[in-house]
Amino acid sequence: MSPARVALVTGAASGIGWAVAERLLADGWRVVSLDLTDDGPSGCQRVVGDAADPAVLADALGICGDRLDGLVCAAGIPPSGPWDDVTHWDETVRVDLSAVYHALRLGLPALAASKGSAVVIGSIVGPVEGSLRSVAYAAAKAGLGGLVRSMALIGAAQGVRVNLVEPGAIDTPFDPPAFPPDARPDVPLGRMGRAAEVAGAVRFLLGPDASYITGSAIRIDGGRTLL
């Protein structure tokens, strides 16, 4: 019997990160989770700490072992304001952009050892939409596109794929919605998405059916960016 595939999921204590970890566990993966709180789906090997701290990331990767089949960067902080708060800018860019860079940089050797795959959770805010509340959030999420495309080029020679998922309005506690989840006039499908729907896309990108996909972005927004 072949050993279980191993994944590190940051931000697995809630929302999309939780749904991803839960989906991978159900598929038989060994999942190491990293979050500020000691929470997550039953069965994860939990590491409590700051996903933007390279030393904490290195510890979590050490628990994964020398080979890493999947890396999912879902940790992040939501948009808030005011837009010209420099402290908010620094912290948001640190957690929503720099943390992903460190995870990909440190995780690349183990991903290369198993020809694994990384998936980054971004947002439609930044690449498509601006933000009145949080310039920092929009800038960080827009920056993920360039980071993912660059790391896809760097990882390709080692058989490592790197992709981006850009959710729209997803029904999680991350960012309180402006409208009821099942009555969204700003979404053509008329509702918010579910974290499990994002997890399904992540699972696809990590798996063999996506073996020729790298440097790409999958938008999961119910058609919102078509408006």
mmCIF file of C-alpha atoms in Angstrom:
data_model
loop_
_atom_site.group_PDB
_atom_site.id
_atom_site.type_symbol
_atom_site.label_atom_id
_atom_site.label_comp_id
_atom_site.label_asym_id
_atom_site.label_seq_id
_atom_site.Cartn_x
_atom_site.Cartn_y
_atom_site.Cartn_z
ATOM 1 C CA MET A 1 0.000 0.000 0.000
ATOM 2 C CA SER A 2 1.398 3.400 -0.965
ATOM 3 C CA PRO A 3 1.791 5.959 1.822
ATOM 4 C CA ALA A 4 -0.859 8.636 2.261
ATOM 5 C CA ARG A 5 -0.356 11.867 0.411
ATOM 6 C CA VAL A 6 0.697 14.698 2.709
ATOM 7 C CA ALA A 7 -0.615 18.265 2.669
ATOM 8 C CA LEU A 8 0.060 21.399 4.667
ATOM 9 C CA VAL A 9 -2.984 23.678 4.900
ATOM 10 C CA THR A 10 -2.605 27.121 6.433
ATOM 11 C CA GLY A 11 -5.680 28.809 7.862
ATOM 12 C CA ALA A 12 -7.396 25.468 8.505
ATOM 13 C CA ALA A 13 -9.166 26.552 11.700
ATOM 14 C CA SER A 14 -12.137 28.055 9.863
ATOM 15 C CA GLY A 15 -13.775 28.889 6.572
ATOM 16 C CA ILE A 16 -12.208 27.802 3.303
ATOM 17 C CA GLY A 17 -9.097 26.402 4.995
ATOM 18 C CA TRP A 18 -11.230 24.171 7.211
ATOM 19 C CA ALA A 19 -13.254 22.946 4.216
ATOM 20 C CA VAL A 20 -10.080 22.155 2.263
ATOM 21 C CA ALA A 21 -8.528 20.225 5.152
ATOM 22 C CA GLU A 22 -11.781 18.325 5.695
ATOM 23 C CA ARG A 23 -12.010 17.402 2.003
ATOM 24 C CA LEU A 24 -8.424 16.176 1.846
ATOM 25 C CA LEU A 25 -8.841 14.112 5.015
ATOM 26 C CA ALA A 26 -11.927 12.490 3.501
ATOM 27 C CA ASP A 27 -9.825 11.581 0.466
ATOM 28 C CA GLY A 28 -7.234 9.847 2.629
ATOM 29 C CA TRP A 29 -4.585 12.567 2.813
ATOM 30 C CA ARG A 30 -2.489 13.169 5.912
ATOM 31 C CA VAL A 31 -3.111 16.820 6.704
ATOM 32 C CA VAL A 32 -0.941 19.121 8.786
ATOM 33 C CA SER A 33 -2.809 22.320 9.634
ATOM 34 C CA LEU A 34 -1.314 25.662 10.644
ATOM 35 C CA ASP A 35 -3.365 28.370 12.264
ATOM 36 C CA LEU A 36 -3.302 30.862 15.116
ATOM 37 C CA THR A 37 -5.900 28.821 17.013
ATOM 38 C CA ASP A 38 -5.876 25.157 17.988
ATOM 39 C CA ASP A 39 -8.888 24.214 15.907
ATOM 40 C CA GLY A 40 -9.600 22.362 12.672
ATOM 41 C CA PRO A 41 -11.221 19.210 11.353
ATOM 42 C CA SER A 42 -10.725 16.071 13.413
ATOM 43 C CA GLY A 43 -7.744 14.143 12.124
ATOM 44 C CA CYS A 44 -5.431 17.039 11.328
ATOM 45 C CA GLN A 45 -2.002 17.280 12.891
ATOM 46 C CA ARG A 46 -2.307 20.800 14.230
ATOM 47 C CA VAL A 47 0.442 23.386 14.497
ATOM 48 C CA VAL A 48 -0.520 26.562 16.343
ATOM 49 C CA GLY A 49 1.287 29.663 15.195
ATOM 50 C CA ASP A 50 1.544 32.547 12.765
ATOM 51 C CA ALA A 51 1.459 31.388 9.141
ATOM 52 C CA ALA A 52 3.382 34.526 8.172
ATOM 53 C CA ASP A 53 6.325 33.618 10.418
ATOM 54 C CA PRO A 54 8.994 31.733 8.415
ATOM 55 C CA ALA A 55 10.186 29.908 11.547
ATOM 56 C CA VAL A 56 6.673 28.617 12.277
ATOM 57 C CA LEU A 57 6.224 27.606 8.641
ATOM 58 C CA ALA A 58 9.518 25.720 8.757
ATOM 59 C CA ASP A 59 8.358 23.827 11.854
ATOM 60 C CA ALA A 60 5.066 22.871 10.178
ATOM 61 C CA LEU A 61 6.886 21.726 7.047
ATOM 62 C CA GLY A 62 9.208 19.675 9.235
ATOM 63 C CA ILE A 63 6.202 17.800 10.614
ATOM 64 C CA CYS A 64 5.080 17.078 7.037
ATOM 65 C CA GLY A 65 8.401 15.380 6.278
ATOM 66 C CA ASP A 66 10.791 15.428 3.350
ATOM 67 C CA ARG A 67 8.044 14.974 0.765
ATOM 68 C CA LEU A 68 5.030 17.236 0.400
ATOM 69 C CA ASP A 69 2.271 16.390 -2.058
ATOM 70 C CA GLY A 70 0.123 19.456 -1.458
ATOM 71 C CA LEU A 71 0.498 22.945 -0.033
ATOM 72 C CA VAL A 72 -2.633 25.055 0.399
ATOM 73 C CA CYS A 73 -2.227 28.665 1.511
ATOM 74 C CA ALA A 74 -5.608 29.699 2.907
ATOM 75 C CA ALA A 75 -4.550 31.803 5.908
ATOM 76 C CA GLY A 76 -5.447 35.461 5.661
ATOM 77 C CA ILE A 77 -7.026 38.473 7.279
ATOM 78 C CA PRO A 78 -10.151 40.134 5.884
ATOM 79 C CA PRO A 79 -10.456 43.627 4.456
ATOM 80 C CA SER A 80 -11.022 46.384 6.974
ATOM 81 C CA GLY A 81 -10.242 50.035 7.227
ATOM 82 C CA PRO A 82 -9.711 52.855 7.097
ATOM 83 C CA TRP A 83 -7.928 52.583 3.769
ATOM 84 C CA ASP A 84 -5.134 54.946 4.829
ATOM 85 C CA ASP A 85 -4.257 53.099 8.058
ATOM 86 C CA VAL A 86 -0.574 52.283 7.599
ATOM 87 C CA THR A 87 -0.588 49.688 10.375
ATOM 88 C CA HIS A 88 -3.415 47.823 8.646
ATOM 89 C CA TRP A 89 -1.502 48.014 5.355
ATOM 90 C CA ASP A 90 1.639 46.493 6.865
ATOM 91 C CA GLU A 91 -0.188 43.654 8.633
ATOM 92 C CA THR A 92 -2.470 42.800 5.711
ATOM 93 C CA VAL A 93 0.377 42.623 3.205
ATOM 94 C CA ARG A 94 2.415 40.563 5.689
ATOM 95 C CA VAL A 95 -0.328 37.952 6.189
ATOM 96 C CA ASP A 96 -2.124 37.963 2.828
ATOM 97 C CA LEU A 97 0.901 38.202 0.529
ATOM 98 C CA SER A 98 4.279 37.761 2.231
ATOM 99 C CA ALA A 99 3.118 34.667 4.135
ATOM 100 C CA VAL A 100 2.314 32.943 0.848
ATOM 101 C CA TYR A 101 5.723 33.822 -0.558
ATOM 102 C CA HIS A 102 7.436 32.313 2.488
ATOM 103 C CA ALA A 103 5.295 29.159 2.353
ATOM 104 C CA LEU A 104 6.071 28.593 -1.323
ATOM 105 C CA ARG A 105 9.748 29.417 -0.882
ATOM 106 C CA LEU A 106 10.230 27.114 2.084
ATOM 107 C CA GLY A 107 7.943 24.371 0.795
ATOM 108 C CA LEU A 108 9.450 24.102 -2.678
ATOM 109 C CA PRO A 109 12.129 21.469 -1.865
ATOM 110 C CA ALA A 110 9.599 19.075 -0.304
ATOM 111 C CA LEU A 111 7.105 19.730 -3.104
ATOM 112 C CA ALA A 112 9.836 18.988 -5.649
ATOM 113 C CA ALA A 113 10.668 15.707 -3.912
ATOM 114 C CA SER A 114 7.145 14.425 -4.609
ATOM 115 C CA LYS A 115 6.390 16.545 -7.705
ATOM 116 C CA GLY A 116 3.615 18.045 -5.665
ATOM 117 C CA SER A 117 1.252 20.946 -6.160
ATOM 118 C CA ALA A 118 0.497 24.217 -4.366
ATOM 119 C CA VAL A 119 -2.792 26.100 -4.364
ATOM 120 C CA VAL A 120 -3.123 29.673 -3.125
ATOM 121 C CA ILE A 121 -6.456 31.124 -2.010
ATOM 122 C CA GLY A 122 -6.840 34.629 -3.390
ATOM 123 C CA SER A 123 -9.921 36.744 -4.080
ATOM 124 C CA ILE A 124 -11.746 38.533 -6.861
ATOM 125 C CA VAL A 125 -10.989 41.685 -4.856
ATOM 126 C CA GLY A 126 -7.726 42.981 -6.247
ATOM 127 C CA PRO A 127 -7.447 41.185 -9.605
ATOM 128 C CA VAL A 128 -10.909 42.387 -10.745
ATOM 129 C CA GLU A 129 -12.473 44.610 -8.093
ATOM 130 C CA GLY A 130 -11.117 47.459 -6.043
ATOM 131 C CA SER A 131 -11.895 48.063 -2.386
ATOM 132 C CA LEU A 132 -13.105 51.257 -0.739
ATOM 133 C CA ARG A 133 -12.421 49.745 2.677
ATOM 134 C CA SER A 134 -9.037 48.149 2.251
ATOM 135 C CA VAL A 135 -6.473 49.179 -0.330
ATOM 136 C CA ALA A 136 -4.110 46.784 1.451
ATOM 137 C CA TYR A 137 -6.340 43.751 0.932
ATOM 138 C CA ALA A 138 -6.896 44.522 -2.760
ATOM 139 C CA ALA A 139 -3.179 45.108 -3.327
ATOM 140 C CA ALA A 140 -2.155 41.923 -1.511
ATOM 141 C CA LYS A 141 -4.672 39.744 -3.344
ATOM 142 C CA ALA A 142 -3.740 41.273 -6.696
ATOM 143 C CA GLY A 143 -0.094 40.563 -5.898
ATOM 144 C CA LEU A 144 -0.832 36.865 -5.474
ATOM 145 C CA GLY A 145 -1.364 36.558 -9.215
ATOM 146 C CA GLY A 146 2.163 37.660 -9.998
ATOM 147 C CA LEU A 147 3.560 35.533 -7.197
ATOM 148 C CA VAL A 148 1.746 32.390 -8.352
ATOM 149 C CA ARG A 149 2.718 32.838 -12.005
ATOM 150 C CA SER A 150 6.347 33.402 -11.022
ATOM 151 C CA MET A 151 6.484 30.431 -8.672
ATOM 152 C CA ALA A 152 4.832 28.282 -11.348
ATOM 153 C CA LEU A 153 7.763 29.128 -13.630
ATOM 154 C CA ILE A 154 10.299 28.462 -10.890
ATOM 155 C CA GLY A 155 8.687 25.177 -9.858
ATOM 156 C CA ALA A 156 8.050 23.826 -13.361
ATOM 157 C CA ALA A 157 11.579 22.522 -13.865
ATOM 158 C CA GLN A 158 11.141 20.445 -10.708
ATOM 159 C CA GLY A 159 7.695 19.135 -11.609
ATOM 160 C CA VAL A 160 5.917 21.417 -9.122
ATOM 161 C CA ARG A 161 2.625 23.051 -10.105
ATOM 162 C CA VAL A 162 1.371 26.283 -8.502
ATOM 163 C CA ASN A 163 -2.146 27.619 -9.045
ATOM 164 C CA LEU A 164 -4.493 30.258 -7.690
ATOM 165 C CA VAL A 165 -8.151 30.109 -6.672
ATOM 166 C CA GLU A 166 -10.031 33.426 -6.584
ATOM 167 C CA PRO A 167 -13.289 33.156 -4.597
ATOM 168 C CA GLY A 168 -15.999 35.754 -4.674
ATOM 169 C CA ALA A 169 -18.663 36.004 -1.970
ATOM 170 C CA ILE A 170 -18.347 32.818 0.105
ATOM 171 C CA ASP A 171 -20.590 32.106 3.110
ATOM 172 C CA THR A 172 -17.996 31.955 5.894
ATOM 173 C CA PRO A 173 -17.324 34.101 8.986
ATOM 174 C CA PHE A 174 -14.318 35.665 7.198
ATOM 175 C CA ASP A 175 -16.081 38.772 5.897
ATOM 176 C CA PRO A 176 -19.707 39.520 6.955
ATOM 177 C CA PRO A 177 -21.909 39.743 3.840
ATOM 178 C CA ALA A 178 -23.734 42.859 2.730
ATOM 179 C CA PHE A 179 -26.804 40.803 1.759
ATOM 180 C CA PRO A 180 -28.408 37.525 2.939
ATOM 181 C CA PRO A 181 -26.432 34.490 1.714
ATOM 182 C CA ASP A 182 -29.302 33.204 -0.429
ATOM 183 C CA ALA A 183 -30.385 36.585 -1.796
ATOM 184 C CA ARG A 184 -27.449 38.228 -3.525
ATOM 185 C CA PRO A 185 -28.481 40.804 -6.138
ATOM 186 C CA ASP A 186 -24.798 41.308 -6.972
ATOM 187 C CA VAL A 187 -24.253 37.648 -7.983
ATOM 188 C CA PRO A 188 -25.831 36.209 -11.166
ATOM 189 C CA LEU A 189 -26.371 32.813 -9.498
ATOM 190 C CA GLY A 190 -28.237 34.662 -6.752
ATOM 191 C CA ARG A 191 -26.399 33.317 -3.721
ATOM 192 C CA MET A 192 -23.098 33.186 -1.902
ATOM 193 C CA GLY A 193 -20.788 30.277 -2.542
ATOM 194 C CA ARG A 194 -20.025 27.566 -0.008
ATOM 195 C CA ALA A 195 -16.597 26.829 1.381
ATOM 196 C CA ALA A 196 -17.002 23.227 0.242
ATOM 197 C CA GLU A 197 -17.355 24.437 -3.363
ATOM 198 C CA VAL A 198 -13.998 26.195 -3.134
ATOM 199 C CA ALA A 199 -12.502 23.089 -1.515
ATOM 200 C CA GLY A 200 -13.661 21.044 -4.493
ATOM 201 C CA ALA A 201 -11.692 23.275 -6.856
ATOM 202 C CA VAL A 202 -8.628 23.049 -4.633
ATOM 203 C CA ARG A 203 -8.919 19.254 -4.579
ATOM 204 C CA PHE A 204 -9.055 19.222 -8.377
ATOM 205 C CA LEU A 205 -5.962 21.417 -8.699
ATOM 206 C CA LEU A 206 -4.011 19.222 -6.285
ATOM 207 C CA GLY A 207 -4.964 16.030 -8.095
ATOM 208 C CA PRO A 208 -3.852 14.176 -11.215
ATOM 209 C CA ASP A 209 -6.704 15.517 -13.359
ATOM 210 C CA ALA A 210 -4.990 18.938 -13.179
ATOM 211 C CA SER A 211 -1.537 17.595 -14.032
ATOM 212 C CA TYR A 212 -1.148 19.989 -16.991
ATOM 213 C CA ILE A 213 -2.415 23.089 -15.176
ATOM 214 C CA THR A 214 0.058 25.504 -13.602
ATOM 215 C CA GLY A 215 0.211 29.259 -13.190
ATOM 216 C CA SER A 216 -3.552 29.470 -13.667
ATOM 217 C CA ALA A 217 -6.333 31.165 -11.729
ATOM 218 C CA ILE A 218 -9.787 29.640 -11.227
ATOM 219 C CA ARG A 219 -12.458 32.199 -10.347
ATOM 220 C CA ILE A 220 -15.258 30.904 -8.102
ATOM 221 C CA ASP A 221 -17.702 33.770 -7.791
ATOM 222 C CA GLY A 222 -21.118 32.705 -9.085
ATOM 223 C CA GLY A 223 -20.592 34.980 -12.086
ATOM 224 C CA ARG A 224 -20.166 38.177 -10.054
ATOM 225 C CA THR A 225 -17.236 39.448 -12.095
ATOM 226 C CA LEU A 226 -19.310 39.082 -15.278
ATOM 227 C CA LEU A 227 -21.515 41.986 -14.203
#
